[in-house]
Amino acid sequence: MIKVDHLSFSFPQKELYKDISFTLEEGQHCAFIGTSGSGKSTLIDILMDPERYLFDGKLEMDPDCTIGYVSQFSELGNAEETTVFEYIGEKFIKLQNEIQSICTEMETASDIEPLLEKYQFALDALDAMGGDDFESSIHKQLNLANLLKRSDHKVSELSGGEFKLIQVMKEMLNRPDLLIMDEPDVFLDFENLNALKKLINSHKGMLLVVTHNRYLLNHCFNKMIHLENMEIQEFDGRYIEYNFSLLQTKIELQEIAIAEQEEIERYDHIIDNLRAIATMNSEASRGRALKARVRFQERLEARRIKAPFVDIKQPDIRFDMDHELEDTTVVTVKNYSVSFDELLLDKVSFEIKSTDKVAIIGPNGTGKTTLLRDIFKNNHASIEINADAKVAYLSQVQGEMLKDSNTILEEFIDAGFNTYDEARLYLAAYGFEGEIVSQKIESLSGGEKNILQLAKVSARKANVLLLDEPTSHLDTYTQLALEKAIESYKGAILMISHDFYSVVNGMDYVLIIEDKTIRKMSMRKFRQMIYASHFDKDYLQTEQKKKSVEMKIELALKDSNFELAKGLLDELEGLIKLL
């Protein structure tokens, strides 16, 4: 249905795509993945409005193809006083009203031929959207997302996560030929994320979804489009199978690279000998032999396999500290309450020790961000911060901690670096190199801005980290780098997160919000709670085994033990089949 053929595009300061090609076909649920700043959102813009962009190559699309879109940024617009049902069914209701109006007009019109044509056109449009049964369709979608009880509520009464879900429903029920969604999962709590998974899996049409959420990637898609280093790779299959394919290719490429290097070194030695002989003996045959060997070596170098998708560089995230604290309490919250239009949290009390790693878990709109921000500001009567604690804060509202009008470099001079060279060297570890450090922060993607926030948090060398949705917008490679940094950090972390993997892989326990208060929950009980609603029986145990085998493969590759790595691949493939 949609074919991109040898497309190239660049901005004045950055080349985004070089000769990329891919297709989107009917029935495909396609995940669009790639590291932050690789140009995923721009490519979506080109697909939706190609006339706005000057690009090389071809974009072939059926002229009748309709495209729906869900932005990563939720906007109420003029819908605040609209009910949920009216918001989702806006197009259906508009068509119904139009049909009713035409019928009323026909009752008194002297010439009904033009009205009959309009009437039939409106009926066809309604039929194309499944209009005969649209009320039932809306109720089914709401029920699937556990939001049926919200049907008659005003849109303004919804949480951000709930509003995102009804945006998805609205676009799905409009039945576009292609529905594009740009990070629809950002900031969704566990229940809403599960609802989004159900909506995606129930959708019959073609989907292109930008996401870095490992839960959705593992459970919702049958095709991968991976954008990296200006190139695109297509893969028909699930994300878990794609990762297996990448690992398989990595083993093959490393084995080939070592064999090629040995061959090149052997020919280097032969060429050196031939040069020495040619210097002493000027026979033409000797010179021809030398040239032949040099050409062969050049061919070996030329056929080295380039694999931009196999071994993608992770940012080097590290959370160092100026000084560690002894086993002591660093944050005390006692009888904390917060309310806006209604009471959100009431008489909340807890303590964070100097080495605790804690996740705050709760539905959207329950006061988590307000609590974390109040701890950071440290001006609330119910909150006490240890005098020796040095606190760093990452906000889900990126403009709170980053100044959009700054260049990346200016932001880090403000962050305490003495020279531009110092800041440049530091930023390179986070993937910001060359001319990109002169870009304004406002021009960066959401993922790049969050990586910058992580870099600022790290530069502070704090012993208490307050992280509000740190994985939001981050690509999977940066998420894994963040998990490693959290694991090796020796200080205290209080983190709001709806990313199951980050919580399970890095936290000691959770503080869970229920009925306007907070209670402590062990990781064992938290896992059981999440398993019950998110995963099939034994799924996560099998995934842990898979992760263990993948680590063994990585160790085998470090030792160039390719036979062991290949044997472990067979074991890994068996586990993937179970998943």
Short mmCIF file of C-alpha atoms in Angstrom, two decimals, residues 84-90 92-93 96 126-148 151 165-166 168-175 198-199 202-204:
data_model
loop_
_atom_site.label_atom_id
_atom_site.label_comp_id
_atom_site.label_asym_id
_atom_site.label_seq_id
_atom_site.Cartn_x
_atom_site.Cartn_y
_atom_site.Cartn_z
CA VAL A 84 -15.77 10.73 26.22
CA PHE A 85 -18.41 9.10 23.99
CA GLU A 86 -18.92 12.31 21.98
CA TYR A 87 -15.15 12.81 21.60
CA ILE A 88 -14.53 9.30 20.25
CA GLY A 89 -17.65 9.33 18.05
CA GLU A 90 -17.20 12.88 16.71
CA PHE A 92 -19.89 9.39 13.34
CA ILE A 93 -22.12 11.91 15.13
CA GLN A 96 -25.45 11.23 11.44
CA LEU A 126 -20.81 6.32 7.31
CA ASP A 127 -20.82 2.74 6.00
CA ALA A 128 -17.06 2.88 5.33
CA MET A 129 -16.56 3.72 9.00
CA GLY A 130 -18.83 0.93 10.23
CA GLY A 131 -21.44 3.52 11.10
CA ASP A 132 -24.40 1.16 11.36
CA ASP A 133 -22.97 -0.17 14.59
CA PHE A 134 -20.78 2.69 15.78
CA GLU A 135 -22.27 2.99 19.28
CA SER A 136 -21.60 -0.69 19.94
CA SER A 137 -18.05 -0.33 18.50
CA ILE A 138 -17.26 2.57 20.85
CA HIS A 139 -18.58 0.68 23.86
CA LYS A 140 -16.52 -2.39 22.90
CA GLN A 141 -13.34 -0.31 22.68
CA LEU A 142 -14.05 1.45 25.98
CA ASN A 143 -14.72 -1.89 27.64
CA LEU A 144 -11.49 -3.34 26.21
CA ALA A 145 -9.55 -0.50 27.84
CA ASN A 146 -11.57 -0.76 31.08
CA LEU A 147 -12.96 2.76 30.50
CA LEU A 148 -16.65 1.99 29.86
CA SER A 151 -18.29 7.02 28.73
CA LEU A 165 -6.21 5.87 25.19
CA ILE A 166 -9.36 7.57 23.95
CA VAL A 168 -6.11 5.96 20.12
CA MET A 169 -9.71 4.62 20.12
CA LYS A 170 -10.97 7.62 18.18
CA GLU A 171 -8.42 7.17 15.41
CA MET A 172 -8.93 3.38 15.27
CA LEU A 173 -12.71 3.71 14.98
CA ASN A 174 -12.30 6.21 12.12
CA ARG A 175 -10.83 3.25 10.20
CA LYS A 198 -5.21 -4.80 23.91
CA LEU A 199 -6.30 -1.97 21.60
CA SER A 202 -7.53 -5.88 18.42
CA HIS A 203 -7.01 -3.43 15.53
CA LYS A 204 -7.60 -4.95 12.09
#
